Short mmCIF file of C-alpha atoms in Angstrom, two decimals:
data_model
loop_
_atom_site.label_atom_id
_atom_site.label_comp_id
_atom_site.label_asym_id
_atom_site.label_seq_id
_atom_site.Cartn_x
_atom_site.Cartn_y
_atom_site.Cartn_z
CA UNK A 208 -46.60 29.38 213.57
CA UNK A 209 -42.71 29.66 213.88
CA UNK A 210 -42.29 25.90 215.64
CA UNK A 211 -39.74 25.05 212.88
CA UNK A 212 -41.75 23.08 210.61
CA UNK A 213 -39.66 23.68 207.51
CA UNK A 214 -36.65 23.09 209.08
CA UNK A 215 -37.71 19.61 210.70
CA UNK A 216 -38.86 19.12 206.65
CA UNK A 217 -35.26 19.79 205.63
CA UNK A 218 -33.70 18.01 208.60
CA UNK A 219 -36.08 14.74 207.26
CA UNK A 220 -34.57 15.07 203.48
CA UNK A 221 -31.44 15.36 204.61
CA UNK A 222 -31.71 11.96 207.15
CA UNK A 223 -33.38 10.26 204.36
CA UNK A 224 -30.91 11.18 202.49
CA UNK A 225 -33.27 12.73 199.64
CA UNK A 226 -32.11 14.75 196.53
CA UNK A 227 -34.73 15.79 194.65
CA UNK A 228 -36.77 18.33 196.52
CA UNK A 229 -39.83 20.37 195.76
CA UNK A 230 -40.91 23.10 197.69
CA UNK A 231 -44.14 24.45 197.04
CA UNK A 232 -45.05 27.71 199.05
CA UNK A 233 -47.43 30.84 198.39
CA UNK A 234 -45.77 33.46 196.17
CA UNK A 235 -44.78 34.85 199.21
CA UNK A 236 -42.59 32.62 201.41
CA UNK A 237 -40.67 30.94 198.52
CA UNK A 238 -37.68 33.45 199.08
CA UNK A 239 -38.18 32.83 202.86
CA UNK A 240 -37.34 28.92 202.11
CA UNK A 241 -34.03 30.20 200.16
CA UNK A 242 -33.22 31.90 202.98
CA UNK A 243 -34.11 28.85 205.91
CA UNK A 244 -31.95 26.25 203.11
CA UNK A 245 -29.00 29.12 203.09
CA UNK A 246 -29.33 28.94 206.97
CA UNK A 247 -29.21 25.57 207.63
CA UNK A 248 -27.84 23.47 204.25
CA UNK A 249 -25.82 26.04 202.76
CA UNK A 250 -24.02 23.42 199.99
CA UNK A 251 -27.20 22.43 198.70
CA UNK A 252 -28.29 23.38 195.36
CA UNK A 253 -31.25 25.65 195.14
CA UNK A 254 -33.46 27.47 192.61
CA UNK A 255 -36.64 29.44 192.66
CA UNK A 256 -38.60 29.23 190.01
CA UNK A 257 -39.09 32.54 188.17
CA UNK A 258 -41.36 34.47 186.55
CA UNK A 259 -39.84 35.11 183.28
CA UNK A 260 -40.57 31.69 181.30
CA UNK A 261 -37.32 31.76 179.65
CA UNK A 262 -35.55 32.13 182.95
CA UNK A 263 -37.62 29.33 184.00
CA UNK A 264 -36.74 27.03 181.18
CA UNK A 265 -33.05 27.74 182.22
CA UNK A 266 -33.87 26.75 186.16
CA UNK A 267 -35.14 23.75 185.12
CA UNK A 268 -32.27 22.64 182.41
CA UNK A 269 -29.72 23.93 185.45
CA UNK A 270 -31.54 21.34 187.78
CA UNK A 271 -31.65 18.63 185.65
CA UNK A 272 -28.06 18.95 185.06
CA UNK A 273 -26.96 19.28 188.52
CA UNK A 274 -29.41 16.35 189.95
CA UNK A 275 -28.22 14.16 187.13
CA UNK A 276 -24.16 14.72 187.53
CA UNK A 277 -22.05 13.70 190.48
CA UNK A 278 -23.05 16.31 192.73
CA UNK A 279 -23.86 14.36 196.00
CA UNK A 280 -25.86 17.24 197.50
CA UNK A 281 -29.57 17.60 197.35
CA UNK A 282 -31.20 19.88 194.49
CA UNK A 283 -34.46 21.43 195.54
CA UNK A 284 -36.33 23.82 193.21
CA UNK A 285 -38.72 26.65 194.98
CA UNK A 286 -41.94 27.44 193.38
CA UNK A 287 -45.36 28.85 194.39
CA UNK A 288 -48.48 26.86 193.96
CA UNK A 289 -49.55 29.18 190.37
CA UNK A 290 -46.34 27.61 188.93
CA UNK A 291 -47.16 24.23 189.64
CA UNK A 292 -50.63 25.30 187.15
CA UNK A 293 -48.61 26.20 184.40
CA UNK A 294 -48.40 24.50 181.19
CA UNK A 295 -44.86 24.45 181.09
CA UNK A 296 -44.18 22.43 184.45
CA UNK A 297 -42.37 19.24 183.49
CA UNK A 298 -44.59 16.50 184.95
CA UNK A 299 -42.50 13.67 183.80
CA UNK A 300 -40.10 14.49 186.63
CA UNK A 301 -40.42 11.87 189.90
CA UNK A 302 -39.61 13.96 193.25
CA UNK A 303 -38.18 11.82 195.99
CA UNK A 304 -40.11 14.14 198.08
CA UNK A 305 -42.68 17.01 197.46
CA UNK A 306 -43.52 19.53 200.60
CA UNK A 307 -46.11 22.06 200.00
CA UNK A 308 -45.77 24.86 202.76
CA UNK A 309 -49.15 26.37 204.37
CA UNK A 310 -50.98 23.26 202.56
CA UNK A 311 -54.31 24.59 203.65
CA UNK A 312 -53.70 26.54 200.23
CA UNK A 313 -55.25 23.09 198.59
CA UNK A 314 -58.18 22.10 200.78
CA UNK A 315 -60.43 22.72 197.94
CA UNK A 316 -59.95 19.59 195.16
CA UNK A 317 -62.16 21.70 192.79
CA UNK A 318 -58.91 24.44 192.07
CA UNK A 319 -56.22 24.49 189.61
CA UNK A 320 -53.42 24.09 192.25
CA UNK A 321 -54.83 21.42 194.07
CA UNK A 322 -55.39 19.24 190.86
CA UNK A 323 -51.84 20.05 189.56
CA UNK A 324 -50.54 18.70 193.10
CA UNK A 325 -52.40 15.60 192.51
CA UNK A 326 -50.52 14.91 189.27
CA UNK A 327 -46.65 15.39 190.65
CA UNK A 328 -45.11 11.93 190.72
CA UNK A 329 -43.71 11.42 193.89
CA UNK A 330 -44.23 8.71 197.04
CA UNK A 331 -43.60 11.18 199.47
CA UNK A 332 -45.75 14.49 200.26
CA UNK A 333 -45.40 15.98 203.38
CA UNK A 334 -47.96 18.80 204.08
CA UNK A 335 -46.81 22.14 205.92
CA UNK A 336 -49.52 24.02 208.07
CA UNK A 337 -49.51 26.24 211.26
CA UNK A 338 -53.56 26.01 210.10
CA UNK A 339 -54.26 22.69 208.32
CA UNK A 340 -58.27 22.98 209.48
CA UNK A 341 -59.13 26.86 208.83
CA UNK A 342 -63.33 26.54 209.09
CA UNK A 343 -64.99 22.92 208.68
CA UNK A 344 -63.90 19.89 208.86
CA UNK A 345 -63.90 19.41 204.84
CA UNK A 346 -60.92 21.10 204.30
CA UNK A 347 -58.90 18.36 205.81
CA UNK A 348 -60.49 15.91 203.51
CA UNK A 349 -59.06 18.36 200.17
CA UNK A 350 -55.17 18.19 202.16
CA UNK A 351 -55.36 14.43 203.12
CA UNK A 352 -56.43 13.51 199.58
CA UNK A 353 -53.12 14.43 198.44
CA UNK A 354 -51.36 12.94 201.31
CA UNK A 355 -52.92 9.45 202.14
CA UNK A 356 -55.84 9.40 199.48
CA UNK A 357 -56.93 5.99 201.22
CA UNK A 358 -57.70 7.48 204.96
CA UNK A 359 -60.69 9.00 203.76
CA UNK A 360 -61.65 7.27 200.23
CA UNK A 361 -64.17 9.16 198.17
CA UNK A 362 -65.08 12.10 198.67
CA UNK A 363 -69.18 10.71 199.23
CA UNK A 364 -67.81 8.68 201.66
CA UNK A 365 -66.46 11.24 203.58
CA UNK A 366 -69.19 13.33 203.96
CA UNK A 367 -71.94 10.22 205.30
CA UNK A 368 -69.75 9.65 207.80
CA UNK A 369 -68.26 13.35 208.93
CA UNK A 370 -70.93 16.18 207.57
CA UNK A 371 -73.88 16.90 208.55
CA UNK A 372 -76.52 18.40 206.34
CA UNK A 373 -79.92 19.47 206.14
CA UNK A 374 -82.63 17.75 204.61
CA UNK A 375 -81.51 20.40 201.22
CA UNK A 376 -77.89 18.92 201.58
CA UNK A 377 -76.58 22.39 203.18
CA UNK A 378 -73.02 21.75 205.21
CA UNK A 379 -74.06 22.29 209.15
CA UNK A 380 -71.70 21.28 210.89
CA UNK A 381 -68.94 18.12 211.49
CA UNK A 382 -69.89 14.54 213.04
CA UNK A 383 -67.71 11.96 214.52
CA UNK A 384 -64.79 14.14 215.53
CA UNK A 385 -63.53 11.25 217.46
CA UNK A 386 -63.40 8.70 214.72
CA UNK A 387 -62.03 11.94 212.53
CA UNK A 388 -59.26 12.16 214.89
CA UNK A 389 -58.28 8.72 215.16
CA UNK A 390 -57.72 8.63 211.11
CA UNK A 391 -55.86 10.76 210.81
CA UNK A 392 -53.65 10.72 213.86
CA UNK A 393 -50.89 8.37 212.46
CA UNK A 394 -50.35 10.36 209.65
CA UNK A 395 -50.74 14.44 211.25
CA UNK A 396 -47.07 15.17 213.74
CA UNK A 397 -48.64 17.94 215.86
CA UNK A 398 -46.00 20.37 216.83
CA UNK A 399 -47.61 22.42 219.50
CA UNK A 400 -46.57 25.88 220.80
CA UNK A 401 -46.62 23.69 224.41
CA UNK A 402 -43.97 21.31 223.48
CA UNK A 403 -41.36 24.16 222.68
CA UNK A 404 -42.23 26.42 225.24
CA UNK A 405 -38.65 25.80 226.26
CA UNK A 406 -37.33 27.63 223.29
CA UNK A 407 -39.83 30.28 223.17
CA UNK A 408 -40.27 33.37 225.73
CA UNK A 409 -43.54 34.57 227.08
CA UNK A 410 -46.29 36.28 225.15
CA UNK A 411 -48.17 38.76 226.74
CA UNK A 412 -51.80 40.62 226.28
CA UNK A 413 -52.73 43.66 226.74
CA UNK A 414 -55.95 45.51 225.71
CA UNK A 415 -55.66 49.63 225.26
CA UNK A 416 -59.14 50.96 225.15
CA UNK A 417 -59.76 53.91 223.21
CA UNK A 418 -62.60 57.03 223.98
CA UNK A 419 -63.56 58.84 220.32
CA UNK A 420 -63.99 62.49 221.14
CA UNK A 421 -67.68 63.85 220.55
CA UNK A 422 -67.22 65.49 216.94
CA UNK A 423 -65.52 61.58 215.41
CA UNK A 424 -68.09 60.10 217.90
CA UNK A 425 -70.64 61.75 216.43
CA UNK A 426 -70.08 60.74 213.06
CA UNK A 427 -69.72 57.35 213.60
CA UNK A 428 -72.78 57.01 215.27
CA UNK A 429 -74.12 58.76 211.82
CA UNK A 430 -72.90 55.89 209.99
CA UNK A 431 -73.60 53.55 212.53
CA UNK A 432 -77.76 54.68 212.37
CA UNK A 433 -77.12 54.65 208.09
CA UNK A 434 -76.72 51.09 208.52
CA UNK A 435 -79.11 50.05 210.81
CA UNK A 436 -81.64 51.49 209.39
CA UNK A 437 -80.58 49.51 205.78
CA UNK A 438 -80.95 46.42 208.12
CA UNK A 439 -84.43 47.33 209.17
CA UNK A 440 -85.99 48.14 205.66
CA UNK A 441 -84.09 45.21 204.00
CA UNK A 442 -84.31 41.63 204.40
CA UNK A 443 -81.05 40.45 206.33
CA UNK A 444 -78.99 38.63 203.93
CA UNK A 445 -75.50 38.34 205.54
CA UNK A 446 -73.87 37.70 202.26
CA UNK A 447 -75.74 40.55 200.66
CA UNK A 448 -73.06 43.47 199.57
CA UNK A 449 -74.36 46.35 201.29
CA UNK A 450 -73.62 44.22 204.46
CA UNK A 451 -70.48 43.72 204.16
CA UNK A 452 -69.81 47.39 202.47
CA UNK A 453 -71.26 48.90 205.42
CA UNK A 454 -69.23 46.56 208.02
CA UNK A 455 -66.46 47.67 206.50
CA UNK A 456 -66.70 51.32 206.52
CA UNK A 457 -67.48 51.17 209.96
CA UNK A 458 -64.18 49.52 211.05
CA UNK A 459 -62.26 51.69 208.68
CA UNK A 460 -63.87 54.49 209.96
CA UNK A 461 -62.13 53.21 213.87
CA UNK A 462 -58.93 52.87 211.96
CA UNK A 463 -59.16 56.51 211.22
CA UNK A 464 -61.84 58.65 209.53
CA UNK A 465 -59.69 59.97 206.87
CA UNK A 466 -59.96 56.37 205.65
CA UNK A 467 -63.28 57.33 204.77
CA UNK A 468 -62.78 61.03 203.62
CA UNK A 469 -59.44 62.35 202.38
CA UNK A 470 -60.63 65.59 203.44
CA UNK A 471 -60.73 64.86 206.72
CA UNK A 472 -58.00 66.46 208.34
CA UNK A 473 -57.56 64.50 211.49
CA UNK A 474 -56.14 61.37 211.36
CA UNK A 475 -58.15 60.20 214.48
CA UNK A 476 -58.37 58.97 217.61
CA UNK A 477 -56.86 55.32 217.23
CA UNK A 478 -53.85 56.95 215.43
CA UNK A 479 -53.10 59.45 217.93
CA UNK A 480 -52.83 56.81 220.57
CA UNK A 481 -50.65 54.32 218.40
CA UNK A 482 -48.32 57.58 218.32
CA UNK A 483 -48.14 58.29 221.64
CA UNK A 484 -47.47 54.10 221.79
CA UNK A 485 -44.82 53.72 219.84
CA UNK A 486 -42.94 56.98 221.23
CA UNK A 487 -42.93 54.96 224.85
CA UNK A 488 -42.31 51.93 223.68
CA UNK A 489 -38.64 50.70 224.64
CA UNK A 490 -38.32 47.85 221.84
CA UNK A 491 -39.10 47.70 217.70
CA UNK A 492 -42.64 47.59 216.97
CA UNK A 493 -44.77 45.53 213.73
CA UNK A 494 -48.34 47.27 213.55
CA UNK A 495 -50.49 45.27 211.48
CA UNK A 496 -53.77 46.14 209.64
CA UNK A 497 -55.90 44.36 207.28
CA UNK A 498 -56.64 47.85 204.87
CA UNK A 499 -54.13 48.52 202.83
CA UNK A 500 -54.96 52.10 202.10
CA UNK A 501 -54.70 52.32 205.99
CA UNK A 502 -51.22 50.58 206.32
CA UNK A 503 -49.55 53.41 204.11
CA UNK A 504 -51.18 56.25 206.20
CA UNK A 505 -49.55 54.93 209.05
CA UNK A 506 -45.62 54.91 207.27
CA UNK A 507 -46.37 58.14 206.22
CA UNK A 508 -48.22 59.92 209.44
CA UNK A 509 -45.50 57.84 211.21
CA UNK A 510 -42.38 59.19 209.23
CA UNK A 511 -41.29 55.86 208.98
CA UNK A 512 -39.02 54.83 205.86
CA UNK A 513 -40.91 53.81 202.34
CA UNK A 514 -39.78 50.66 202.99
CA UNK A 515 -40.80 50.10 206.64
CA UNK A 516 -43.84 48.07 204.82
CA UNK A 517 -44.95 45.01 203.83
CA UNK A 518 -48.11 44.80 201.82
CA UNK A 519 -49.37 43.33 198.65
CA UNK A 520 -47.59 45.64 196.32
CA UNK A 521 -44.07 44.68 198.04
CA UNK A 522 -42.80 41.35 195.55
CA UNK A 523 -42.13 38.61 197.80
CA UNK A 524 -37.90 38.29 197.58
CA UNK A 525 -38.24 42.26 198.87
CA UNK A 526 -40.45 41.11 201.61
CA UNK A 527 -37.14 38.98 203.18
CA UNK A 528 -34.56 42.36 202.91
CA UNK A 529 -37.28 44.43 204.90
CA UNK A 530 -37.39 42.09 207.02
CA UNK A 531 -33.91 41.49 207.23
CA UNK A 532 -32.88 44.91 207.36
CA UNK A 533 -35.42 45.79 210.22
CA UNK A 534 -34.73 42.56 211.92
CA UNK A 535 -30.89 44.67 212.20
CA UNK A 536 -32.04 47.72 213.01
CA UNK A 537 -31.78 49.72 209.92
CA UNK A 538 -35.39 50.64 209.24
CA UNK A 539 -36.02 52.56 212.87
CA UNK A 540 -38.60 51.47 215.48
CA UNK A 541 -41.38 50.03 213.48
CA UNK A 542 -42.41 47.95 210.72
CA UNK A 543 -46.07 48.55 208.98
CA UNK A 544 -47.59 45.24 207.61
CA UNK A 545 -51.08 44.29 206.33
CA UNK A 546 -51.99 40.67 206.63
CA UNK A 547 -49.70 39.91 203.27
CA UNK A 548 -47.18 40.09 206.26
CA UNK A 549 -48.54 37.29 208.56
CA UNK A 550 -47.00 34.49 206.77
CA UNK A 551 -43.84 32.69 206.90
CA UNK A 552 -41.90 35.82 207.76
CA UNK A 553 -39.27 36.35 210.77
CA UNK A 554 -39.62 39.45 212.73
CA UNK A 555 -37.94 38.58 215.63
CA UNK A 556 -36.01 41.93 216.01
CA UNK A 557 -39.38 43.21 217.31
CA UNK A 558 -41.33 42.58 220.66
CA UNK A 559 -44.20 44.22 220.46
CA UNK A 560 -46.96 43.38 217.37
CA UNK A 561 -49.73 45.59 217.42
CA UNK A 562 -53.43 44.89 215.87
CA UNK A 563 -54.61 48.05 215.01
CA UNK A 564 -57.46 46.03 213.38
CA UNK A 565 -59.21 43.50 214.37
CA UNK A 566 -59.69 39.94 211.59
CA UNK A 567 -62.94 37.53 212.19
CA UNK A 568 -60.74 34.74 212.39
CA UNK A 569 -58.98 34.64 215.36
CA UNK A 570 -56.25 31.84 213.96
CA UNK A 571 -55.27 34.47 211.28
CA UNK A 572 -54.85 37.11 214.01
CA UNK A 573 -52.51 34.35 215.73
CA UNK A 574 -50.47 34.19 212.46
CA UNK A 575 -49.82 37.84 212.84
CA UNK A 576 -48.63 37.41 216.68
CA UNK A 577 -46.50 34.35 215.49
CA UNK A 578 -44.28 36.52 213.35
CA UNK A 579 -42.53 37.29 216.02
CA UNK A 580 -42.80 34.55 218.66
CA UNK A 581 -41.19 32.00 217.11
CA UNK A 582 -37.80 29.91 217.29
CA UNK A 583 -35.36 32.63 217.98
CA UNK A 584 -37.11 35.33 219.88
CA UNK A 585 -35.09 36.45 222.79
CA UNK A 586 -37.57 38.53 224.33
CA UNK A 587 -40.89 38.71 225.69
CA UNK A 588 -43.86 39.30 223.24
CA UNK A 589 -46.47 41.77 224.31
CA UNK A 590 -49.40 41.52 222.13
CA UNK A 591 -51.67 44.84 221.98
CA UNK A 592 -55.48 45.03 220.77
CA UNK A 593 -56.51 48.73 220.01
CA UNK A 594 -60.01 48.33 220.27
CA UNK A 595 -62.11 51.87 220.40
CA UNK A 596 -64.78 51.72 222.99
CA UNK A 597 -68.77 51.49 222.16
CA UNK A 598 -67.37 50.38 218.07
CA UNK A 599 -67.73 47.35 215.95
CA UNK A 600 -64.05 46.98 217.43
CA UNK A 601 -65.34 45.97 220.44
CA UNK A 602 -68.26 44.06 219.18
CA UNK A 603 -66.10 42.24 216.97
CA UNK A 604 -63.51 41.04 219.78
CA UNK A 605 -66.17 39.75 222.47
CA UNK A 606 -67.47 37.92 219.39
CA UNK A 607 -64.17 36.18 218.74
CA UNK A 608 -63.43 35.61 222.48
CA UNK A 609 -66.43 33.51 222.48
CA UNK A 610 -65.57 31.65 219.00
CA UNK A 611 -62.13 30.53 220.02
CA UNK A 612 -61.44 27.23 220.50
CA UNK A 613 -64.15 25.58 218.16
CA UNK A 614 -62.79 21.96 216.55
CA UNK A 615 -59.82 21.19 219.56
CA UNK A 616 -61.18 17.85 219.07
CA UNK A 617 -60.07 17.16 216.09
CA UNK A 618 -57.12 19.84 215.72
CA UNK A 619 -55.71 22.51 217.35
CA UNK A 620 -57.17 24.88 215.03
CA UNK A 621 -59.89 28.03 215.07
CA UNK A 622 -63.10 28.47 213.58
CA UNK A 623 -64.07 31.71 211.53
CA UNK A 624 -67.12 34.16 212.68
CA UNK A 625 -69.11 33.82 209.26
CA UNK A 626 -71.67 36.25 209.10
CA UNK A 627 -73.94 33.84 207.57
CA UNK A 628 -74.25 32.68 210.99
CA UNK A 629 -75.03 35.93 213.15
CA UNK A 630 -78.70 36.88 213.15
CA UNK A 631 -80.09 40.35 212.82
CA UNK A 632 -80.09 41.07 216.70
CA UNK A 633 -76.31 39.94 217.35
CA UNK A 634 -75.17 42.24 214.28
CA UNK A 635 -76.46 45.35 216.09
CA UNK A 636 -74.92 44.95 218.80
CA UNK A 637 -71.92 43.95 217.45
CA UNK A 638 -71.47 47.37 215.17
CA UNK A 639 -72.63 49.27 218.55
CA UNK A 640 -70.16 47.49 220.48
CA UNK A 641 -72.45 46.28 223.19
CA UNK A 642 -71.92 42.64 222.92
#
């Protein structure tokens, strides 16, 4: 959330005085740790873990060599949680301290990472997370059963006294928040947004509405009528396929219809207002968009650079130059991103972050805002929803508006919009926008 948790994690090893570091991250951020160590400890010794095994075996014999030898500075070796899984991690090793960034990456105990976690021999493990509690309540259980196995105990035990289920044993919903909270307060340091507004600027909202013109009006409302009549001659099953398909060519089709149909020539309405946007805008600009196919329309109906982008297909050490270089000013106004973007990275060069797509779960959208208001921004952050009128874009954000907040009580976190909950009724008027 850009509060400075890894770097109050280094600051910690280095007033404990603590050598032998792990850093666990998603694929993603592990360069972006490189880079915050460079930053802050730049004569400590530091590896990331590769992806070539034989470079890998020579990381590790390089580490053990260093921690072993004279060398009074720490050694901390980078990985991402797949590496952890592999056959060839050396479990015999004992970590002063283990940190796993964006922990919520083990709330399940059933995965591969989680149980590979579990087996790394170290007294210390110190849980990273803008979003520790994404959905329900169980997820803490899956992080604090790494942390302090004994605050919750088994896993049965857990669930009498915080789940609720139906007489078929069905998850509804979370019990006891207060005696939740109270468990795990000693062991959960809370840095909130609040308690460093003195280092952070303002962030602003803004809403620009957006009219289709009749002939892409018209066809959505084709689409729109395909689907609603699928929902009357089919029983509504919200996890059903053809649900989701259909959701999802509706929204693309508000991102721009030539999503839909590369013969459409027009790139649409939503598109020809981000370009008139970003020609006013006085400032750098990150767009973000959960299609990728979408995200690479924009760089090139923008002009931008090829590598004004950051998306799946961009490896995660060229994710830190883009952002470096933009960050100085060498990639022009504006930086593309889909939601591979909305982690870990710094974009404070920029200070305005568009959604040009709305997400269902409002905490994820934050993590796209946050990559620019964080520790270091100098300016004000304006925060932009495109949202075309009488769409699933505005069904989808009075939806949300309503859902935020859920589970304060226990942590300052936000609750997905699962379809699985939405009858029938509510899902029409959420793809007509009426809401």
């Amino acid at each position: 959330m850009g509060l400075g948790k890894s770097k109050q994690a280094l600051d910690a090893c280095a007033q404990l005085s603590l050598t032998r570091i792990l850093a666990i991250a998603p694929k993603t951020l592990t360069y972006n740790w490189a880079a915050e160590i460079e930053k802050w400890y730049p004569d400590w010794n530091v590896w990331v873990l590769d992806d070539n095994p034989n470079k890998r075996r020579t990381d590790w014999i390089e580490w053990d060599e260093e921690q072993t030898g004279d060398c009074p500075q720490p050694c901390v070796m980078i990985s991402n949680y797949e590496k952890v899984s592999l056959s060839d991690w050396p479990m015999d090793i004992r970590w002063d301290v283990v940190i796993p960034d964006e922990c919520q990456a083990l709330k399940n105990t059933s995965i591969k990472r989680h149980k590979a976690v579990k087996q790394l021999k170290t007294d210390r493990l110190w849980g990273l997370s803008g979003t520790p509690m994404e959905l329900r309540v169980e997820e803490l259980f899956g992080i604090m059963s790494l942390i302090r196995p004994a605050v919750f105990g088994s896993w049965l035990r857990f669930r009498d006294q915080h789940v609720m289920t139906d007489a078929f044993g069905n998850t509804v919903g979370p019990r006891n928040l207060d005696l939740l909270k109270e468990r795990i307060a000693p062991w959960v340091t809370r840095r909130k947004k609040e308690d460093v507004l003195a280092q952070l600027p303002p962030k602003l909202y803004n809403t620009l509405f957006i009219d289709m013109p009749p002939d892409e009006a018209k066809e959505y409302t084709h689409i729109k009528k395909e689907f609603l009549k699928w929902l009357e001659e089919n029983e509504y099953n919200p996890n059903n396929a053809t649900t989701m398909t259909q959701m999802l060519r509706l929204q693309q089709f508000t991102c721009s219809p030539n999503l839909l149909d590369e013969e459409v020539g027009q790139a649409g309405a939503k598109f020809d207002a981000l370009e008139d946007l970003i020609k006013e805008w006085d400032g750098q600009i990150m767009v973000f968009t959960r299609f990728s196919q979408m995200a690479y329309r924009l760089l090139s109906w923008l002009g931008l650079p090829s590598s004004a982008i950051i998306a799946g297909e961009v490896p995660a050490k060229g994710r830190v130059s883009v952002v470096t270089a933009f960050n100085a000013g060498q990639l022009g106004k504006t930086l593309v991103s889909t939601d591979a973007g909305a982690y870990g990275l710094n974009v404070t060069g920029a200070n305005l972050v568009i959604h040009y797509d709305q997400l269902w779960n409002p905490g994820k959208m934050w993590q796209r805002e946050d990559r620019l208001h964080r520790i270091g921004q100098k300016d004000t952050v304006n925060v932009l929803n495109m949202i075309t009128r009488d769409t699933i874009d505005e069904g989808m954000v009075n939806v949300l508006e309503k859902r935020r907040g859920l589970f304060k009580e226990v942590i300052d976190g936000s609750q997905e919009v699962e379809l699985s909950e939405i009858g029938t009724g509510t899902l029409r008027r959420i793809v007509e926008g009426k809401i």
